[in-house]
Amino acid sequence: MIVATRSTGLLRTFNESGFLDVADVQAAMRFGRLGGESDEVALLAVGLCVAALRAGSVCLELARMRELPCEDEIDVDALPWPSVDDLLAAIKRSPLVLGNGTDPLAPLRLVDDELLYLTKYFDQERTIARILDDRAGTSIDVGDYSEVLAELFPTPAPDRQRIAAGVAVSSLATVVAGGPGTGKTHTVARILAALYRDNPGLRVALAAPTGKAAAQLEDAVRGQAKKVGLPELPAVTLHRLLGGTPSAGSRFTFGADNRLPYDVVVVDECSMVAMTMMYRLVVALRPTTRLILVGDPEQLASVDAGAVLSDLVARGFDGTLPSWLEREVNAAGNPDESPLTEHERAQVGGGIVRLSVGRRFNEDIADLAAAVREGDGDRTIDILTAGGKSISFGTDRGSVQDAVLDVFARARAAAESGDAEEALRITDEHRILCAHRDGVFGVGGWERDVTRWLGIGRDWVPGQPLIVNANDYDVNVFNGDTGVMVTHEGVLMAAFTRASGSQLVHPARLASATSAFALTIHRSQGSQYDTVSVVLPGEKSSLLTRELLYTAITRAKKHVRIIGTEEGVKTAVNKRVLRASGLRRT
């Protein structure tokens, strides 16, 4: 553990234990110097607030400060914690909250004596809430779209996909939520088709948080374009949509003073969108632009601070529906869809529609995902222990080794023959997914085991999967993109899946890429594999949560293999991710 050299008091103690990172401590010390704060309890509060941000929360929830996640297994109760009352008292009298004579701009904000924010994040959160509140309360008079939507969704009412389309054409803000295989992209394509009928010159932007997610969105919409009469629509990362470039750092071309030139903006995989990026998006929208947010609120949230999608779905908005859409919402004649509940009707009025009928998984995987999502530990264990062709459960690593050897042998053969698309397809047949980056349960440990099994060293070899760790617009690869090494005209190249086929890049041109036989579950979001081998950490791991297990399971299309114990599974199912924010309560 790296310790901040000049740290003292509680900051040093928490740093030495591993609960606070050196960056948390250095930030707290810097705030203290600039703001004139020397009280060790107040400075600990700042360090915890920064640690909460690093762990994905927007703010520090004082009552749950001991629950902040950390990579190592630490005896949290052995640390010299101040009481919540003492921490609160120190914060309330701190110049970092009150301001001081030389700098009235306080860097911290205390809300309701419960949440401690860095002021920047408080302001971003309130701006998102205000803009989306205004949009949800603004309806668009488009006339009766019921016949158009009945043509595009030819199933009896209520059809939640059709309802989502009705909300999107008549509202400035729509959230289309649902698990994998519930038809979110299918719905989006038909929303756009309905809008294009009245306005063939419609300006549409498709975006996603990562390059791979954007490529998948573009491919999915393109696959339906001919059926519903859509033009070719490219998809880009949110970073690129807003005009970000590597040289510009955190500056963007588009923002409050230079709005995006689109009539409709669709953002897929919104569970991965951090709060700061969502803030930058909403302030860059024109007042008349339709915003359609798409994603699964039950998945793990973004790596950076915020769980915006799940917060928005939990929060809800006030709004009204046109009479023709009210009839759709209140209908009860579809044998494949249950009537909407009172809660669902209220959410639809505010622009939030949750799709519920899964179409991607077989029944066993769908049942397992549902049991985890609902927090039913006993049912989850029953499904896992029943097994079957689609589910494996236990601590045996031999089956993982067999799967890795089989997939690599076939991927290598395709890669050596120069068949990039086949090598990519085979590589996506199996992936090891871990909660941690390091340690015996982590990606690092499994990568070492796999390379030993395969007898390969540090140099790239054909058939080896890789993941990109940084955006690089010069070569059109992005953080989170996964690919495979292939031989092309005698030269080893990195191949990536793109909507139009495969893209080849010389590995020397990749700014940062690493082997990817194993991935963290966080980094697997937005991807699908035929089989996933999910490695659960020990029960004391703070990363072992319901959202983590659900996300891992729903990466699989055909088979889920859980490497872990019943105790570990139950711990995961019973523990929710701590993502403190005030968005769902504003």
Coordinates of C-alpha atoms in Angstrom, one line a residue:
M1 CA 0.0 0.0 0.0
I2 CA 1.4 3.4 -1.0
V3 CA 1.1 5.9 1.8
A4 CA 1.0 9.7 1.3
T5 CA 4.3 10.9 2.8
R6 CA 3.0 14.0 4.5
S7 CA -0.2 12.6 5.8
T8 CA -1.0 12.6 9.5
G9 CA -3.7 11.6 12.0
L10 CA -6.8 9.8 10.8
L11 CA -5.9 10.3 7.1
R12 CA -2.7 8.4 7.5
T13 CA -4.3 5.7 9.6
F14 CA -7.0 5.1 7.0
N15 CA -4.4 5.3 4.2
E16 CA -2.1 2.7 5.9
S17 CA -5.0 0.3 6.3
G18 CA -5.8 0.5 2.6
F19 CA -9.3 1.8 3.1
L20 CA -8.2 5.2 1.6
D21 CA -6.0 5.4 -1.5
V22 CA -3.1 7.7 -1.6
A23 CA -5.0 9.8 -4.1
D24 CA -7.9 10.2 -1.7
V25 CA -5.5 11.4 1.1
Q26 CA -3.6 13.8 -1.2
A27 CA -6.8 15.3 -2.4
A28 CA -8.0 15.8 1.2
M29 CA -4.7 17.4 2.2
R30 CA -4.8 19.7 -0.8
F31 CA -8.4 20.8 0.0
G32 CA -7.3 21.4 3.6
R33 CA -4.4 23.6 2.5
L34 CA -6.4 25.7 0.0
G35 CA -9.5 26.0 2.2
G36 CA -7.8 26.6 5.6
E37 CA -9.0 23.3 7.2
S38 CA -6.8 21.4 9.6
D39 CA -9.4 19.4 11.7
E40 CA -8.5 15.7 11.2
V41 CA -12.1 14.6 11.4
A42 CA -13.2 17.1 8.7
L43 CA -10.2 16.1 6.5
L44 CA -11.1 12.4 6.9
A45 CA -14.6 13.3 5.7
V46 CA -13.1 14.9 2.6
G47 CA -10.9 11.8 2.0
L48 CA -14.0 9.6 2.3
C49 CA -15.9 11.8 -0.1
V50 CA -13.2 11.5 -2.7
A51 CA -13.0 7.7 -2.1
A52 CA -16.7 7.5 -2.6
L53 CA -16.3 9.3 -6.0
R54 CA -13.5 6.9 -6.9
A55 CA -15.8 4.0 -6.0
G56 CA -18.6 5.3 -8.2
S57 CA -20.8 7.3 -5.8
V58 CA -21.6 10.9 -6.6
C59 CA -21.4 11.8 -2.9
L60 CA -20.6 10.4 0.5
E61 CA -23.6 9.0 2.5
L62 CA -22.5 9.7 6.0
A63 CA -24.5 6.9 7.6
R64 CA -22.9 4.3 5.3
M65 CA -19.3 5.6 5.2
R66 CA -18.0 2.2 6.5
E67 CA -19.5 0.5 3.5
L68 CA -17.4 2.1 0.8
P69 CA -16.0 -0.6 -1.5
C70 CA -12.3 -1.3 -1.6
E71 CA -10.2 -3.9 -3.5
D72 CA -8.6 -5.5 -0.5
E73 CA -10.3 -7.4 2.3
I74 CA -9.9 -4.9 5.2
D75 CA -11.0 -5.2 8.9
V76 CA -13.2 -2.1 8.6
D77 CA -14.4 -2.3 12.2
A78 CA -10.9 -2.1 13.5
L79 CA -10.4 1.4 12.2
P80 CA -10.8 4.4 14.5
W81 CA -14.1 5.7 13.0
P82 CA -15.5 8.9 14.3
S83 CA -19.2 8.8 15.0
V84 CA -21.6 10.1 12.4
D85 CA -22.5 12.9 14.8
D86 CA -18.9 13.9 15.2
L87 CA -18.2 13.7 11.5
L88 CA -21.3 15.8 10.8
A89 CA -20.3 18.4 13.4
A90 CA -16.8 18.7 11.9
I91 CA -18.3 19.2 8.4
K92 CA -20.8 21.8 9.5
R93 CA -18.2 24.0 11.0
S94 CA -15.6 23.5 8.2
P95 CA -14.6 26.4 6.0
L96 CA -14.7 23.9 3.1
V97 CA -18.5 23.9 3.5
L98 CA -19.0 27.4 4.9
G99 CA -16.4 29.2 2.8
N100 CA -13.9 31.6 4.2
G101 CA -13.1 35.3 4.0
T102 CA -10.7 35.0 1.1
D103 CA -12.7 32.4 -0.9
P104 CA -16.5 32.3 -0.5
L105 CA -16.8 29.5 -3.0
A106 CA -17.0 26.4 -0.8
P107 CA -15.7 23.2 -2.5
L108 CA -18.0 21.0 -0.4
R109 CA -21.8 20.8 -0.1
L110 CA -23.7 19.2 2.7
V111 CA -27.3 18.2 1.9
D112 CA -29.9 17.3 4.5
D113 CA -27.2 16.4 7.0
E114 CA -26.9 13.1 5.2
L115 CA -24.9 13.6 1.9
L116 CA -21.6 15.2 1.4
Y117 CA -20.7 16.4 -2.1
L118 CA -17.9 18.0 -3.9
T119 CA -19.8 21.1 -5.1
K120 CA -19.0 20.4 -8.8
Y121 CA -20.9 17.1 -8.6
F122 CA -23.8 18.5 -6.7
D123 CA -24.3 21.2 -9.3
Q124 CA -24.1 18.6 -12.1
E125 CA -26.7 16.4 -10.4
R126 CA -29.2 19.2 -9.9
T127 CA -28.8 20.4 -13.5
I128 CA -29.5 16.9 -14.8
A129 CA -32.7 16.7 -12.7
R130 CA -33.9 20.1 -13.7
I131 CA -33.4 19.6 -17.4
L132 CA -35.0 16.2 -17.5
D133 CA -37.9 17.4 -15.2
D134 CA -38.6 20.1 -17.7
R135 CA -38.4 17.8 -20.7
A136 CA -40.6 15.1 -19.1
G137 CA -43.2 17.7 -18.4
T138 CA -43.2 18.9 -22.1
S139 CA -45.3 17.0 -24.5
I140 CA -45.1 17.3 -28.3
D141 CA -48.4 17.5 -30.3
V142 CA -47.8 15.0 -33.1
G143 CA -51.4 13.8 -33.6
D144 CA -52.6 10.3 -33.3
Y145 CA -49.7 7.8 -34.0
S146 CA -51.6 4.7 -33.0
E147 CA -52.1 3.4 -36.6
V148 CA -48.4 4.0 -37.5
L149 CA -47.2 2.2 -34.4
A150 CA -49.7 -0.6 -34.8
E151 CA -48.1 -1.2 -38.2
L152 CA -44.6 -1.1 -36.8
F153 CA -45.5 -3.3 -33.8
P154 CA -48.3 -5.6 -35.1
T155 CA -49.1 -7.2 -31.7
P156 CA -52.2 -6.8 -29.5
A157 CA -52.1 -4.0 -26.8
P158 CA -50.6 -3.6 -24.4
D159 CA -47.3 -3.9 -26.1
R160 CA -44.6 -2.2 -24.0
Q161 CA -42.4 -1.8 -27.0
R162 CA -45.2 0.1 -28.8
I163 CA -45.9 2.1 -25.7
A164 CA -42.2 3.1 -25.5
A165 CA -42.4 4.2 -29.1
G166 CA -45.6 6.2 -28.4
V167 CA -43.9 8.0 -25.5
A168 CA -40.8 8.7 -27.6
V169 CA -42.6 10.3 -30.5
S170 CA -44.7 12.5 -28.2
S171 CA -42.1 13.5 -25.6
L172 CA -38.8 15.3 -25.3
A173 CA -37.3 12.7 -23.0
T174 CA -37.8 9.0 -22.9
V175 CA -36.1 6.2 -21.0
V176 CA -36.4 2.7 -22.6
A177 CA -35.3 0.3 -19.9
G178 CA -35.1 -3.5 -19.9
G179 CA -32.8 -6.4 -19.6
P180 CA -30.8 -8.1 -22.4
G181 CA -33.0 -9.5 -25.2
T182 CA -36.1 -7.5 -24.3
G183 CA -36.0 -5.7 -27.7
K184 CA -34.7 -2.3 -26.7
T185 CA -32.8 -1.7 -30.0
H186 CA -35.7 -3.2 -32.0
T187 CA -37.9 -0.6 -30.4
V188 CA -35.5 2.2 -31.1
A189 CA -35.3 1.4 -34.8
R190 CA -39.1 1.6 -35.0
I191 CA -39.3 4.8 -33.1
L192 CA -36.9 6.3 -35.6
A193 CA -38.9 4.8 -38.5
A194 CA -42.1 6.4 -37.2
L195 CA -40.4 9.8 -36.9
Y196 CA -38.9 9.6 -40.3
R197 CA -42.3 9.1 -41.9
D198 CA -43.3 12.7 -41.1
N199 CA -39.8 14.2 -41.5
P200 CA -37.5 12.4 -44.0
G201 CA -34.8 15.1 -43.3
L202 CA -34.7 14.2 -39.6
R203 CA -31.3 14.7 -38.1
V204 CA -30.5 11.7 -35.8
A205 CA -27.5 10.9 -33.6
L206 CA -26.9 7.4 -32.3
A207 CA -24.4 7.2 -29.5
A208 CA -23.0 4.9 -26.7
P209 CA -20.5 5.2 -24.0
T210 CA -17.8 2.9 -25.6
G211 CA -16.7 2.3 -29.2
K212 CA -17.8 -1.4 -29.0
A213 CA -21.2 -0.5 -27.7
A214 CA -21.6 2.2 -30.5
A215 CA -20.6 -0.4 -33.1
Q216 CA -23.1 -2.9 -31.8
L217 CA -25.8 -0.2 -31.8
E218 CA -25.1 0.8 -35.4
D219 CA -25.0 -2.8 -36.5
A220 CA -28.3 -3.6 -34.7
V221 CA -30.1 -0.6 -36.2
R222 CA -28.6 -1.3 -39.6
G223 CA -29.9 -4.9 -39.5
Q224 CA -33.5 -3.6 -39.2
A225 CA -33.1 -0.6 -41.5
K226 CA -34.5 -2.2 -44.7
K227 CA -37.5 -3.7 -42.8
V228 CA -38.7 -0.4 -41.4
G229 CA -37.3 2.1 -44.0
L230 CA -34.4 3.7 -42.2
P231 CA -31.5 5.5 -43.9
E232 CA -27.9 4.5 -42.9
L233 CA -27.3 5.8 -39.4
P234 CA -23.7 5.8 -38.0
A235 CA -23.2 5.5 -34.2
V236 CA -20.4 7.1 -32.3
T237 CA -19.1 7.3 -28.7
L238 CA -20.7 10.0 -26.5
H239 CA -17.2 11.5 -26.3
R240 CA -17.0 11.9 -30.1
L241 CA -20.7 13.1 -30.3
L242 CA -19.9 16.0 -28.0
G243 CA -16.8 16.9 -30.0
G244 CA -14.1 15.6 -27.7
T245 CA -10.6 15.0 -29.0
P246 CA -7.5 13.6 -27.3
S247 CA -5.8 16.9 -27.5
A248 CA -8.7 18.8 -26.0
G249 CA -8.7 16.9 -22.7
S250 CA -12.0 17.4 -20.9
R251 CA -13.0 20.2 -23.3
F252 CA -15.8 19.5 -25.8
T253 CA -16.9 21.3 -28.9
F254 CA -20.6 21.1 -28.0
G255 CA -22.2 22.3 -24.8
A256 CA -24.5 25.0 -23.3
D257 CA -23.1 27.6 -25.6
N258 CA -22.9 25.5 -28.8
R259 CA -25.8 23.0 -29.0
L260 CA -25.8 19.7 -30.8
P261 CA -27.4 20.0 -34.3
Y262 CA -29.8 17.0 -34.0
D263 CA -33.5 16.5 -33.8
V264 CA -33.2 13.2 -32.0
V265 CA -30.4 11.8 -29.9
V266 CA -30.4 8.1 -28.9
V267 CA -28.0 6.9 -26.3
D268 CA -27.6 3.1 -25.8
E269 CA -26.1 1.3 -22.8
C270 CA -26.9 4.1 -20.5
S271 CA -26.1 2.2 -17.4
M272 CA -22.5 2.8 -18.3
V273 CA -22.9 6.6 -18.7
A274 CA -21.2 8.4 -15.8
M275 CA -23.0 11.5 -14.3
T276 CA -20.5 14.0 -15.6
M277 CA -20.9 12.7 -19.2
M278 CA -24.7 12.7 -18.8
Y279 CA -24.5 16.3 -17.6
R280 CA -22.4 17.3 -20.6
L281 CA -25.0 15.6 -22.9
V282 CA -28.1 17.2 -21.5
V283 CA -26.7 20.8 -21.4
A284 CA -25.7 20.4 -25.0
L285 CA -29.2 19.5 -26.3
R286 CA -31.3 22.0 -28.1
P287 CA -34.7 22.7 -26.4
T288 CA -36.6 20.8 -29.1
T289 CA -34.3 17.8 -29.4
R290 CA -35.8 14.4 -28.5
L291 CA -33.6 12.5 -26.1
I292 CA -34.0 8.7 -25.9
L293 CA -32.0 6.9 -23.2
V294 CA -31.7 3.1 -23.5
G295 CA -30.3 0.6 -21.1
D296 CA -30.6 -1.9 -18.3
P297 CA -30.9 -0.2 -14.9
E298 CA -30.1 -3.5 -13.1
Q299 CA -26.6 -3.8 -14.5
L300 CA -23.5 -2.4 -12.9
A301 CA -23.3 1.3 -13.2
S302 CA -20.5 3.2 -14.9
V303 CA -16.8 2.9 -13.8
D304 CA -16.9 6.6 -13.1
A305 CA -19.1 8.4 -10.5
G306 CA -22.9 8.0 -10.9
A307 CA -25.6 5.5 -11.5
V308 CA -27.7 7.8 -13.6
L309 CA -29.9 5.3 -15.4
S310 CA -31.0 3.4 -12.3
D311 CA -31.4 6.7 -10.4
L312 CA -33.7 8.1 -13.2
V313 CA -35.8 5.0 -13.3
A314 CA -36.2 4.9 -9.5
R315 CA -36.8 8.7 -9.4
G316 CA -39.5 8.9 -12.0
F317 CA -40.9 12.2 -13.6
D318 CA -44.2 13.9 -13.8
G319 CA -45.8 14.1 -17.2
T320 CA -49.0 13.6 -19.3
L321 CA -49.8 11.3 -22.2
P322 CA -51.9 12.0 -25.2
S323 CA -55.3 10.3 -25.2
W324 CA -54.4 7.8 -28.0
L325 CA -51.4 6.6 -26.0
E326 CA -53.5 6.4 -22.8
R327 CA -55.7 3.8 -24.6
E328 CA -52.6 1.7 -25.3
V329 CA -51.4 1.9 -21.7
N330 CA -54.7 0.9 -20.3
A331 CA -55.4 -2.0 -22.7
A332 CA -55.4 -5.6 -21.5
G333 CA -55.6 -8.0 -24.5
N334 CA -52.1 -9.3 -25.2
P335 CA -51.5 -12.9 -24.1
D336 CA -47.7 -12.3 -24.1
E337 CA -47.8 -9.1 -22.0
S338 CA -49.4 -8.6 -18.6
P339 CA -51.4 -5.4 -18.1
L340 CA -49.4 -2.5 -16.9
T341 CA -49.3 -2.0 -13.1
E342 CA -50.3 1.2 -11.4
H343 CA -46.5 2.0 -10.9
E344 CA -45.8 1.3 -14.5
R345 CA -48.6 3.6 -15.7
A346 CA -47.2 6.4 -13.4
Q347 CA -43.7 5.9 -14.9
V348 CA -44.9 5.9 -18.4
G349 CA -46.6 9.2 -17.8
G350 CA -43.1 10.6 -17.0
G351 CA -41.5 9.0 -20.0
I352 CA -40.1 5.8 -18.5
V353 CA -41.0 2.5 -20.0
R354 CA -39.6 -0.8 -18.8
L355 CA -39.6 -3.7 -21.4
S356 CA -40.2 -7.1 -19.7
V357 CA -40.5 -9.9 -22.3
G358 CA -37.1 -11.5 -22.9
R359 CA -36.2 -13.0 -26.2
R360 CA -32.4 -13.6 -26.1
F361 CA -31.8 -16.2 -23.4
N362 CA -33.1 -19.7 -23.0
E363 CA -35.4 -20.2 -20.1
D364 CA -32.8 -21.4 -17.5
I365 CA -30.5 -18.4 -17.9
A366 CA -33.5 -16.0 -17.9
D367 CA -34.8 -17.6 -14.7
L368 CA -31.4 -17.3 -13.1
A369 CA -31.0 -13.7 -14.0
A370 CA -34.5 -12.9 -12.7
A371 CA -33.8 -14.7 -9.4
V372 CA -30.7 -12.6 -8.9
R373 CA -32.3 -9.4 -10.0
E374 CA -35.2 -9.9 -7.5
G375 CA -32.8 -10.7 -4.7
D376 CA -34.0 -14.3 -4.1
G377 CA -30.9 -16.1 -2.9
D378 CA -32.6 -19.5 -2.2
R379 CA -34.2 -19.6 -5.7
T380 CA -30.8 -18.6 -7.2
I381 CA -29.1 -21.5 -5.5
D382 CA -31.9 -23.9 -6.5
I383 CA -31.4 -23.0 -10.2
L384 CA -27.7 -23.2 -10.0
T385 CA -27.6 -26.6 -8.3
A386 CA -30.2 -28.0 -10.7
G387 CA -27.7 -27.3 -13.5
G388 CA -28.6 -28.5 -17.0
K389 CA -27.2 -27.8 -20.4
S390 CA -27.2 -24.0 -19.8
I391 CA -25.9 -23.7 -16.2
S392 CA -22.8 -25.0 -14.4
F393 CA -21.9 -24.3 -10.8
G394 CA -19.0 -25.3 -8.5
T395 CA -15.4 -24.6 -7.7
D396 CA -13.9 -26.9 -10.4
R397 CA -11.5 -24.9 -12.7
G398 CA -10.9 -27.8 -15.1
S399 CA -14.0 -27.0 -17.2
V400 CA -12.7 -23.4 -17.6
Q401 CA -9.3 -24.7 -18.8
D402 CA -11.0 -27.1 -21.3
A403 CA -13.1 -24.2 -22.7
V404 CA -10.1 -21.9 -23.0
L405 CA -8.0 -24.5 -24.8
D406 CA -10.8 -25.4 -27.2
V407 CA -11.7 -21.8 -28.1
F408 CA -8.1 -20.7 -28.5
A409 CA -7.1 -23.6 -30.7
R410 CA -10.0 -22.8 -33.2
A411 CA -9.5 -19.1 -33.0
R412 CA -5.8 -19.5 -33.6
A413 CA -6.4 -21.6 -36.7
A414 CA -8.8 -19.0 -38.1
A415 CA -6.4 -16.1 -37.2
E416 CA -3.4 -17.8 -38.8
S417 CA -5.5 -18.3 -42.0
G418 CA -6.3 -14.6 -42.1
D419 CA -10.0 -15.0 -41.4
A420 CA -10.5 -12.1 -39.0
E421 CA -14.3 -12.3 -38.8
E422 CA -14.2 -16.0 -38.0
A423 CA -11.5 -15.5 -35.4
L424 CA -13.6 -12.7 -33.8
R425 CA -16.7 -14.9 -33.8
I426 CA -14.8 -17.9 -32.2
T427 CA -13.2 -15.7 -29.6
D428 CA -16.6 -14.5 -28.4
E429 CA -17.7 -18.0 -27.7
H430 CA -16.2 -17.9 -24.3
R431 CA -14.8 -15.3 -21.8
I432 CA -13.7 -15.5 -18.2
L433 CA -15.3 -12.7 -16.1
C434 CA -13.9 -11.6 -12.7
A435 CA -14.9 -9.1 -10.1
H436 CA -11.4 -8.0 -9.3
R437 CA -8.5 -6.9 -11.4
D438 CA -5.8 -8.5 -9.3
G439 CA -5.4 -11.4 -6.9
V440 CA -6.3 -15.1 -7.0
F441 CA -9.9 -14.2 -8.0
G442 CA -8.9 -11.4 -10.4
V443 CA -8.1 -10.9 -14.1
G444 CA -4.4 -10.8 -13.5
G445 CA -4.3 -14.2 -11.8
W446 CA -6.5 -15.8 -14.4
E447 CA -4.5 -14.3 -17.3
R448 CA -1.3 -15.8 -15.8
D449 CA -3.0 -19.2 -15.6
V450 CA -4.3 -19.1 -19.1
T451 CA -1.0 -18.1 -20.7
R452 CA 0.6 -20.9 -18.8
W453 CA -2.0 -23.4 -20.0
L454 CA -1.5 -22.2 -23.6
G455 CA 2.3 -22.0 -23.4
I456 CA 2.4 -18.4 -24.7
G457 CA 4.6 -15.6 -23.4
R458 CA 4.5 -11.8 -23.4
D459 CA 4.5 -11.4 -27.2
W460 CA 1.2 -11.3 -29.1
V461 CA 0.2 -14.5 -30.9
P462 CA -2.5 -15.2 -33.5
G463 CA -5.9 -16.0 -31.8
Q464 CA -5.1 -14.1 -28.6
P465 CA -7.9 -11.8 -27.5
L466 CA -7.2 -8.2 -26.5
I467 CA -8.8 -5.2 -25.0
V468 CA -8.1 -1.6 -25.6
N469 CA -7.5 0.6 -22.6
A470 CA -7.6 4.1 -24.1
N471 CA -9.5 6.0 -26.8
D472 CA -7.5 6.5 -30.0
Y473 CA -9.4 8.5 -32.6
D474 CA -6.5 8.4 -35.1
V475 CA -7.0 4.6 -35.5
N476 CA -10.7 4.5 -34.6
V477 CA -10.3 2.3 -31.6
F478 CA -11.8 3.1 -28.2
N479 CA -11.4 2.2 -24.5
G480 CA -13.3 -1.1 -23.9
D481 CA -13.0 -2.3 -27.5
T482 CA -12.2 -6.0 -27.6
G483 CA -10.5 -7.8 -30.5
V484 CA -8.2 -10.7 -31.5
M485 CA -4.8 -10.9 -33.0
V486 CA -4.8 -12.3 -36.6
T487 CA -2.2 -12.8 -39.4
H488 CA -2.8 -10.6 -42.4
E489 CA -0.5 -10.8 -45.4
G490 CA 2.2 -12.2 -43.1
V491 CA 1.9 -9.4 -40.5
L492 CA 0.3 -9.8 -37.1
M493 CA -2.6 -7.4 -36.7
A494 CA -5.3 -6.6 -34.2
A495 CA -8.8 -7.2 -35.5
F496 CA -11.9 -5.5 -34.2
T497 CA -15.6 -6.0 -34.9
R498 CA -17.2 -3.1 -36.7
A499 CA -20.7 -2.7 -38.1
S500 CA -19.4 -3.0 -41.7
G501 CA -17.2 -6.0 -40.9
S502 CA -13.8 -6.1 -39.2
Q503 CA -11.1 -3.5 -38.8
L504 CA -7.4 -4.3 -38.7
V505 CA -4.9 -2.2 -36.8
H506 CA -1.2 -2.9 -36.4
P507 CA -0.5 -3.5 -32.6
A508 CA 2.3 -0.9 -32.6
R509 CA -0.4 1.7 -33.3
L510 CA -2.4 0.8 -30.2
A511 CA -1.7 3.3 -27.4
S512 CA -2.7 0.8 -24.8
A513 CA -3.9 -2.8 -25.1
T514 CA -3.7 -5.9 -23.0
S515 CA -4.5 -9.6 -23.2
A516 CA -8.2 -10.4 -22.6
F517 CA -8.8 -14.1 -22.0
A518 CA -10.3 -12.7 -18.8
L519 CA -12.1 -9.4 -18.2
T520 CA -13.5 -7.7 -15.2
I521 CA -17.3 -7.9 -15.2
H522 CA -17.4 -4.1 -15.3
R523 CA -15.5 -4.1 -18.6
S524 CA -17.6 -6.8 -20.1
Q525 CA -20.7 -4.6 -20.1
G526 CA -22.2 -4.1 -23.5
S527 CA -20.8 -7.4 -24.7
Q528 CA -22.3 -10.8 -25.3
Y529 CA -20.6 -14.2 -25.3
D530 CA -21.9 -17.7 -26.0
T531 CA -20.5 -18.9 -22.6
V532 CA -19.2 -17.0 -19.6
S533 CA -17.2 -18.4 -16.8
V534 CA -17.9 -16.1 -13.8
V535 CA -15.3 -16.2 -11.1
L536 CA -16.8 -15.0 -7.8
P537 CA -14.4 -13.6 -5.1
G538 CA -14.5 -14.4 -1.4
E539 CA -17.6 -13.5 0.6
K540 CA -15.8 -10.6 2.3
S541 CA -15.1 -8.8 -1.0
S542 CA -16.9 -5.5 -1.2
L543 CA -17.3 -5.9 -4.9
L544 CA -19.4 -9.0 -4.5
T545 CA -22.9 -7.6 -5.2
R546 CA -26.2 -8.4 -6.8
E547 CA -25.6 -6.0 -9.7
L548 CA -22.2 -7.6 -10.4
L549 CA -23.6 -11.2 -10.5
Y550 CA -26.6 -10.1 -12.6
T551 CA -24.4 -8.3 -15.1
A552 CA -22.1 -11.3 -15.4
I553 CA -24.9 -13.8 -16.0
T554 CA -26.6 -11.6 -18.6
R555 CA -23.4 -11.5 -20.7
A556 CA -24.1 -15.1 -21.7
K557 CA -26.3 -16.2 -24.6
K558 CA -26.1 -20.0 -24.2
H559 CA -24.3 -21.1 -21.1
V560 CA -23.3 -19.6 -17.6
R561 CA -20.6 -21.2 -15.6
I562 CA -20.3 -19.9 -12.0
I563 CA -17.0 -20.6 -10.2
G564 CA -17.8 -20.1 -6.5
T565 CA -19.6 -21.3 -3.4
E566 CA -23.2 -21.1 -2.3
E567 CA -22.1 -18.7 0.4
G568 CA -20.6 -16.4 -2.1
V569 CA -23.6 -16.5 -4.4
K570 CA -26.0 -15.7 -1.5
T571 CA -23.7 -12.9 -0.4
A572 CA -23.8 -11.4 -3.8
V573 CA -27.6 -11.7 -4.2
N574 CA -28.3 -10.1 -0.8
K575 CA -26.0 -7.1 -1.2
R576 CA -26.8 -4.1 -3.5
V577 CA -24.2 -1.8 -4.9
L578 CA -23.6 1.3 -2.8
R579 CA -23.9 4.2 -5.3
A580 CA -24.8 7.2 -3.2
S581 CA -26.5 10.1 -5.0
G582 CA -29.3 12.5 -4.5
L583 CA -30.7 12.2 -8.0
R584 CA -33.4 9.8 -7.1
R585 CA -34.6 12.0 -4.2
T586 CA -34.4 15.5 -5.8

